[in-house]
PDB file of C-alpha atoms in Angstrom:
ATOM      1  CA  MET A   1    -131.669-258.244 189.874  1.00  0.00           C
ATOM      2  CA  THR A   2    -129.737-258.232 193.435  1.00  0.00           C
ATOM      3  CA  VAL A   3    -129.633-255.627 194.633  1.00  0.00           C
ATOM      4  CA  ASP A   4    -128.664-254.172 198.781  1.00  0.00           C
ATOM      5  CA  SER A   5    -130.390-250.933 200.684  1.00  0.00           C
ATOM      6  CA  ALA A   6    -127.913-248.821 199.983  1.00  0.00           C
ATOM      7  CA  SER A   7    -127.460-249.124 196.265  1.00  0.00           C
ATOM      8  CA  MET A   8    -130.931-249.050 195.627  1.00  0.00           C
ATOM      9  CA  GLY A   9    -131.037-245.973 197.806  1.00  0.00           C
ATOM     10  CA  GLY A  10    -128.243-244.533 196.040  1.00  0.00           C
ATOM     11  CA  MET A  11    -130.174-245.000 192.539  1.00  0.00           C
ATOM     12  CA  LEU A  12    -133.233-243.729 193.902  1.00  0.00           C
ATOM     13  CA  ALA A  13    -131.489-240.087 194.621  1.00  0.00           C
ATOM     14  CA  THR A  14    -129.566-240.552 191.295  1.00  0.00           C
ATOM     15  CA  ALA A  15    -132.949-241.051 189.264  1.00  0.00           C
ATOM     16  CA  VAL A  16    -135.340-238.863 191.422  1.00  0.00           C
ATOM     17  CA  PRO A  17    -133.950-235.734 193.198  1.00  0.00           C
ATOM     18  CA  MET A  18    -136.913-235.924 196.168  1.00  0.00           C
ATOM     19  CA  VAL A  19    -135.704-238.996 197.515  1.00  0.00           C
ATOM     20  CA  ARG A  20    -132.001-237.361 198.103  1.00  0.00           C
ATOM     21  CA  THR A  21    -133.797-233.850 199.091  1.00  0.00           C
ATOM     22  CA  LEU A  22    -135.645-235.470 201.679  1.00  0.00           C
ATOM     23  CA  ASN A  23    -132.753-237.265 202.824  1.00  0.00           C
ATOM     24  CA  LEU A  24    -134.723-240.747 202.922  1.00  0.00           C
ATOM     25  CA  GLU A  25    -133.105-243.699 204.154  1.00  0.00           C
ATOM     26  CA  PHE A  26    -132.798-247.862 202.337  1.00  0.00           C
ATOM     27  CA  VAL A  27    -133.063-249.001 205.834  1.00  0.00           C
ATOM     28  CA  GLU A  28    -134.259-252.403 204.180  1.00  0.00           C
ATOM     29  CA  VAL A  29    -134.650-253.344 200.575  1.00  0.00           C
ATOM     30  CA  THR A  30    -135.699-256.888 199.027  1.00  0.00           C
ATOM     31  CA  ALA A  31    -138.062-258.526 196.279  1.00  0.00           C
ATOM     32  CA  GLU A  32    -140.352-259.323 199.462  1.00  0.00           C
ATOM     33  CA  ARG A  33    -140.236-255.691 201.268  1.00  0.00           C
ATOM     34  CA  ALA A  34    -139.210-252.054 201.615  1.00  0.00           C
ATOM     35  CA  VAL A  35    -138.370-250.711 204.114  1.00  0.00           C
ATOM     36  CA  LEU A  36    -138.094-246.884 204.297  1.00  0.00           C
ATOM     37  CA  ARG A  37    -136.959-243.720 206.733  1.00  0.00           C
ATOM     38  CA  LEU A  38    -137.810-240.217 207.217  1.00  0.00           C
ATOM     39  CA  PRO A  39    -135.737-238.467 209.212  1.00  0.00           C
ATOM     40  CA  ASP A  40    -137.276-235.944 212.055  1.00  0.00           C
ATOM     41  CA  GLN A  41    -136.550-232.132 209.737  1.00  0.00           C
ATOM     42  CA  PRO A  42    -137.603-229.114 210.923  1.00  0.00           C
ATOM     43  CA  ASP A  43    -137.250-228.354 207.154  1.00  0.00           C
ATOM     44  CA  TYR A  44    -140.166-230.649 206.426  1.00  0.00           C
ATOM     45  CA  HIS A  45    -142.926-230.460 209.205  1.00  0.00           C
ATOM     46  CA  ASN A  46    -145.894-229.516 208.520  1.00  0.00           C
ATOM     47  CA  HIS A  47    -147.759-226.693 211.093  1.00  0.00           C
ATOM     48  CA  ILE A  48    -147.576-229.162 214.124  1.00  0.00           C
ATOM     49  CA  GLY A  49    -144.087-229.844 213.860  1.00  0.00           C
ATOM     50  CA  GLY A  50    -145.009-233.531 212.248  1.00  0.00           C
ATOM     51  CA  PRO A  51    -144.223-234.240 209.240  1.00  0.00           C
ATOM     52  CA  HIS A  52    -145.341-232.939 206.365  1.00  0.00           C
ATOM     53  CA  ALA A  53    -148.152-234.484 204.818  1.00  0.00           C
ATOM     54  CA  GLY A  54    -146.488-234.319 201.365  1.00  0.00           C
ATOM     55  CA  ALA A  55    -143.046-235.705 202.430  1.00  0.00           C
ATOM     56  CA  MET A  56    -144.910-238.896 203.894  1.00  0.00           C
ATOM     57  CA  PHE A  57    -146.475-239.009 200.803  1.00  0.00           C
ATOM     58  CA  THR A  58    -143.170-239.383 198.865  1.00  0.00           C
ATOM     59  CA  LEU A  59    -141.918-241.754 201.789  1.00  0.00           C
ATOM     60  CA  ALA A  60    -144.530-244.008 200.621  1.00  0.00           C
ATOM     61  CA  GLU A  61    -144.028-243.730 196.929  1.00  0.00           C
ATOM     62  CA  SER A  62    -140.319-244.098 197.341  1.00  0.00           C
ATOM     63  CA  ALA A  63    -140.725-247.718 199.141  1.00  0.00           C
ATOM     64  CA  SER A  64    -142.900-248.872 196.207  1.00  0.00           C
ATOM     65  CA  GLY A  65    -140.032-247.231 193.645  1.00  0.00           C
ATOM     66  CA  ALA A  66    -137.886-249.560 195.716  1.00  0.00           C
ATOM     67  CA  ILE A  67    -139.044-252.984 195.977  1.00  0.00           C
ATOM     68  CA  VAL A  68    -141.139-253.177 192.094  1.00  0.00           C
ATOM     69  CA  LEU A  69    -137.576-251.617 191.155  1.00  0.00           C
ATOM     70  CA  THR A  70    -135.754-254.901 193.424  1.00  0.00           C
ATOM     71  CA  ALA A  71    -138.511-257.472 192.319  1.00  0.00           C
ATOM     72  CA  PHE A  72    -138.916-256.420 188.066  1.00  0.00           C
ATOM     73  CA  GLY A  73    -135.105-255.165 187.643  1.00  0.00           C
ATOM     74  CA  ASP A  74    -134.587-257.737 185.433  1.00  0.00           C
ATOM     75  CA  GLN A  75    -137.967-257.094 183.449  1.00  0.00           C
ATOM     76  CA  LEU A  76    -136.927-253.169 183.205  1.00  0.00           C
ATOM     77  CA  SER A  77    -135.842-254.531 179.149  1.00  0.00           C
ATOM     78  CA  ARG A  78    -139.467-255.393 178.196  1.00  0.00           C
ATOM     79  CA  ALA A  79    -141.533-253.200 180.725  1.00  0.00           C
ATOM     80  CA  VAL A  80    -141.616-249.583 182.296  1.00  0.00           C
ATOM     81  CA  PRO A  81    -143.434-250.021 186.073  1.00  0.00           C
ATOM     82  CA  LEU A  82    -145.713-247.131 186.150  1.00  0.00           C
ATOM     83  CA  ALA A  83    -147.864-245.934 189.455  1.00  0.00           C
ATOM     84  CA  VAL A  84    -151.773-245.993 187.954  1.00  0.00           C
ATOM     85  CA  ARG A  85    -152.839-244.707 190.371  1.00  0.00           C
ATOM     86  CA  ALA A  86    -152.324-243.503 194.705  1.00  0.00           C
ATOM     87  CA  GLU A  87    -154.527-243.972 197.822  1.00  0.00           C
ATOM     88  CA  ILE A  88    -152.922-242.714 201.629  1.00  0.00           C
ATOM     89  CA  GLY A  89    -154.885-242.869 204.478  1.00  0.00           C
ATOM     90  CA  TYR A  90    -153.684-240.458 207.611  1.00  0.00           C
ATOM     91  CA  LYS A  91    -155.269-242.850 211.109  1.00  0.00           C
ATOM     92  CA  LYS A  92    -152.832-240.972 213.184  1.00  0.00           C
ATOM     93  CA  LEU A  93    -151.132-237.727 213.815  1.00  0.00           C
ATOM     94  CA  ALA A  94    -146.806-238.596 213.281  1.00  0.00           C
ATOM     95  CA  MET A  95    -144.688-237.188 215.021  1.00  0.00           C
ATOM     96  CA  GLY A  96    -140.831-237.860 215.010  1.00  0.00           C
ATOM     97  CA  PRO A  97    -139.360-240.019 212.489  1.00  0.00           C
ATOM     98  CA  VAL A  98    -141.515-242.398 210.347  1.00  0.00           C
ATOM     99  CA  THR A  99    -141.152-245.724 208.311  1.00  0.00           C
ATOM    100  CA  ALA A 100    -142.145-246.452 206.000  1.00  0.00           C
ATOM    101  CA  THR A 101    -142.651-250.795 204.905  1.00  0.00           C
ATOM    102  CA  ALA A 102    -143.678-251.493 201.462  1.00  0.00           C
ATOM    103  CA  THR A 103    -144.918-255.140 200.230  1.00  0.00           C
ATOM    104  CA  LEU A 104    -145.891-256.454 196.989  1.00  0.00           C
ATOM    105  CA  GLY A 105    -149.579-257.889 196.660  1.00  0.00           C
ATOM    106  CA  ARG A 106    -149.054-260.658 194.416  1.00  0.00           C
ATOM    107  CA  PRO A 107    -145.996-262.941 194.047  1.00  0.00           C
ATOM    108  CA  ALA A 108    -143.453-261.135 192.048  1.00  0.00           C
ATOM    109  CA  ALA A 109    -142.730-264.789 189.740  1.00  0.00           C
ATOM    110  CA  GLU A 110    -146.732-264.736 189.137  1.00  0.00           C
ATOM    111  CA  VAL A 111    -146.196-261.055 187.997  1.00  0.00           C
ATOM    112  CA  VAL A 112    -143.585-262.107 185.412  1.00  0.00           C
ATOM    113  CA  ALA A 113    -145.482-264.678 184.032  1.00  0.00           C
ATOM    114  CA  GLU A 114    -148.510-262.803 183.588  1.00  0.00           C
ATOM    115  CA  LEU A 115    -146.157-260.769 181.164  1.00  0.00           C
ATOM    116  CA  ASP A 116    -144.284-264.048 179.735  1.00  0.00           C
ATOM    117  CA  ALA A 117    -147.727-264.584 178.086  1.00  0.00           C
ATOM    118  CA  GLY A 118    -148.176-261.143 177.015  1.00  0.00           C
ATOM    119  CA  GLY A 119    -150.175-259.828 179.425  1.00  0.00           C
ATOM    120  CA  ARG A 120    -150.381-255.918 181.111  1.00  0.00           C
ATOM    121  CA  PRO A 121    -149.983-256.854 184.347  1.00  0.00           C
ATOM    122  CA  GLU A 122    -150.946-254.778 187.330  1.00  0.00           C
ATOM    123  CA  PHE A 123    -150.059-255.418 191.130  1.00  0.00           C
ATOM    124  CA  THR A 124    -150.783-253.321 194.051  1.00  0.00           C
ATOM    125  CA  VAL A 125    -148.094-252.984 196.861  1.00  0.00           C
ATOM    126  CA  ALA A 126    -149.276-251.687 200.306  1.00  0.00           C
ATOM    127  CA  ILE A 127    -147.454-249.759 202.538  1.00  0.00           C
ATOM    128  CA  ALA A 128    -147.731-249.087 205.992  1.00  0.00           C
ATOM    129  CA  ILE A 129    -146.076-246.065 207.539  1.00  0.00           C
ATOM    130  CA  GLU A 130    -145.352-245.909 211.248  1.00  0.00           C
ATOM    131  CA  ARG A 131    -144.326-243.695 213.342  1.00  0.00           C
ATOM    132  CA  ALA A 132    -141.364-244.198 215.448  1.00  0.00           C
ATOM    133  CA  ARG A 133    -142.751-243.353 219.080  1.00  0.00           C
ATOM    134  CA  ALA A 134    -145.796-242.827 220.591  1.00  0.00           C
ATOM    135  CA  LEU A 135    -147.118-238.686 221.140  1.00  0.00           C
ATOM    136  CA  ALA A 136    -145.648-237.547 224.858  1.00  0.00           C
ATOM    137  CA  PRO A 137    -146.603-234.613 225.729  1.00  0.00           C
ATOM    138  CA  ARG A 138    -144.295-230.896 224.737  1.00  0.00           C
ATOM    139  CA  HIS A 139    -143.998-230.482 228.437  1.00  0.00           C
ATOM    140  CA  THR A 140    -141.107-232.739 230.222  1.00  0.00           C
ATOM    141  CA  GLU A 141    -143.091-232.510 233.700  1.00  0.00           C
ATOM    142  CA  VAL A 142    -146.520-232.485 234.325  1.00  0.00           C
ATOM    143  CA  ILE A 143    -148.078-231.591 237.863  1.00  0.00           C
ATOM    144  CA  VAL A 144    -150.990-232.822 239.137  1.00  0.00           C
ATOM    145  CA  VAL A 145    -152.664-230.938 242.288  1.00  0.00           C
ATOM    146  CA  GLY A 146    -155.016-233.097 244.131  1.00  0.00           C
ATOM    147  CA  ASP A 147    -156.247-233.066 247.327  1.00  0.00           C
ATOM    148  CA  THR A 148    -157.628-236.655 247.573  1.00  0.00           C
ATOM    149  CA  VAL A 149    -155.347-239.942 247.849  1.00  0.00           C
ATOM    150  CA  HIS A 150    -156.964-240.704 244.737  1.00  0.00           C
ATOM    151  CA  ASP A 151    -155.644-237.846 243.006  1.00  0.00           C
ATOM    152  CA  ILE A 152    -152.420-238.982 244.273  1.00  0.00           C
ATOM    153  CA  ALA A 153    -152.156-242.360 242.799  1.00  0.00           C
ATOM    154  CA  ALA A 154    -153.909-240.906 239.262  1.00  0.00           C
ATOM    155  CA  ALA A 155    -150.793-238.667 239.361  1.00  0.00           C
ATOM    156  CA  ARG A 156    -148.369-241.359 239.868  1.00  0.00           C
ATOM    157  CA  ALA A 157    -149.733-244.202 237.206  1.00  0.00           C
ATOM    158  CA  CYS A 158    -148.658-241.078 234.832  1.00  0.00           C
ATOM    159  CA  ASP A 159    -144.960-241.077 235.861  1.00  0.00           C
ATOM    160  CA  ALA A 160    -146.486-236.586 237.673  1.00  0.00           C
ATOM    161  CA  THR A 161    -145.444-234.968 239.925  1.00  0.00           C
ATOM    162  CA  VAL A 162    -148.406-234.561 242.697  1.00  0.00           C
ATOM    163  CA  CYS A 163    -148.920-232.308 244.579  1.00  0.00           C
ATOM    164  CA  ALA A 164    -151.216-232.772 247.363  1.00  0.00           C
ATOM    165  CA  VAL A 165    -153.939-229.547 249.237  1.00  0.00           C
ATOM    166  CA  THR A 166    -155.474-230.698 252.567  1.00  0.00           C
ATOM    167  CA  THR A 167    -158.886-228.951 251.241  1.00  0.00           C
ATOM    168  CA  GLY A 168    -160.763-232.393 250.568  1.00  0.00           C
ATOM    169  CA  ALA A 169    -161.744-235.252 252.656  1.00  0.00           C
ATOM    170  CA  ASP A 170    -158.561-237.394 253.147  1.00  0.00           C
ATOM    171  CA  LEU A 171    -156.307-235.519 256.086  1.00  0.00           C
ATOM    172  CA  ARG A 172    -153.224-234.657 255.381  1.00  0.00           C
ATOM    173  CA  ALA A 173    -151.265-237.986 257.085  1.00  0.00           C
ATOM    174  CA  ALA A 174    -152.773-239.419 254.060  1.00  0.00           C
ATOM    175  CA  LEU A 175    -151.671-237.111 251.051  1.00  0.00           C
ATOM    176  CA  THR A 176    -147.296-237.581 252.540  1.00  0.00           C
ATOM    177  CA  SER A 177    -146.867-239.396 249.603  1.00  0.00           C
ATOM    178  CA  ALA A 178    -147.096-236.882 247.722  1.00  0.00           C
ATOM    179  CA  ASP A 179    -144.022-234.799 246.419  1.00  0.00           C
ATOM    180  CA  ALA A 180    -145.401-232.294 248.648  1.00  0.00           C
ATOM    181  CA  VAL A 181    -148.658-231.531 250.801  1.00  0.00           C
ATOM    182  CA  PHE A 182    -149.610-227.935 251.068  1.00  0.00           C
ATOM    183  CA  ASP A 183    -152.810-226.448 253.596  1.00  0.00           C
ATOM    184  CA  SER A 184    -154.444-224.714 250.838  1.00  0.00           C
ATOM    185  CA  MET A 185    -154.161-223.027 247.453  1.00  0.00           C
ATOM    186  CA  ALA A 186    -153.037-220.446 248.212  1.00  0.00           C
ATOM    187  CA  GLU A 187    -149.595-221.715 249.671  1.00  0.00           C
ATOM    188  CA  LEU A 188    -149.946-223.360 246.809  1.00  0.00           C
ATOM    189  CA  LEU A 189    -149.503-220.520 244.355  1.00  0.00           C
TER     190      LEU A 189
END
């Protein structure tokens, strides 16, 4: 069965209402891999503002369905693929859109050969879920207050705004690379 990503997306959205509800995007679907994307949607966020675990599980399960149907769609008249178990491990906090990439654990031809021999083939589908971007601070600007040239260097390394206060060992002249220099914390506040 040869099917493009959009056609597979349409078929699964019709057959599996949650695919449609979550607005899953079918980025790539072949017999070797399926890549689906869950857009960032506030209606499906968890208590910390990222995608809900249930939505991510549905994304993964849908990627599995897409690759299985693409790889074995021509076998549906004699066998119905069914998941026998699923396991998910959350390793990092996800924020924003997430992508699931599914791959078959065995070559499709090997599975079909076992079916041809009268067997009941089982195979794994590995799915990697990745966040689209690294986590960024919720605030758009970070301000570092320090009293040494080392504080200024650390702030610059983090692309932060830096305010220097002349209360430490370094003289005012050494602190001039800061965005602002104050003689006391009272001036800063």
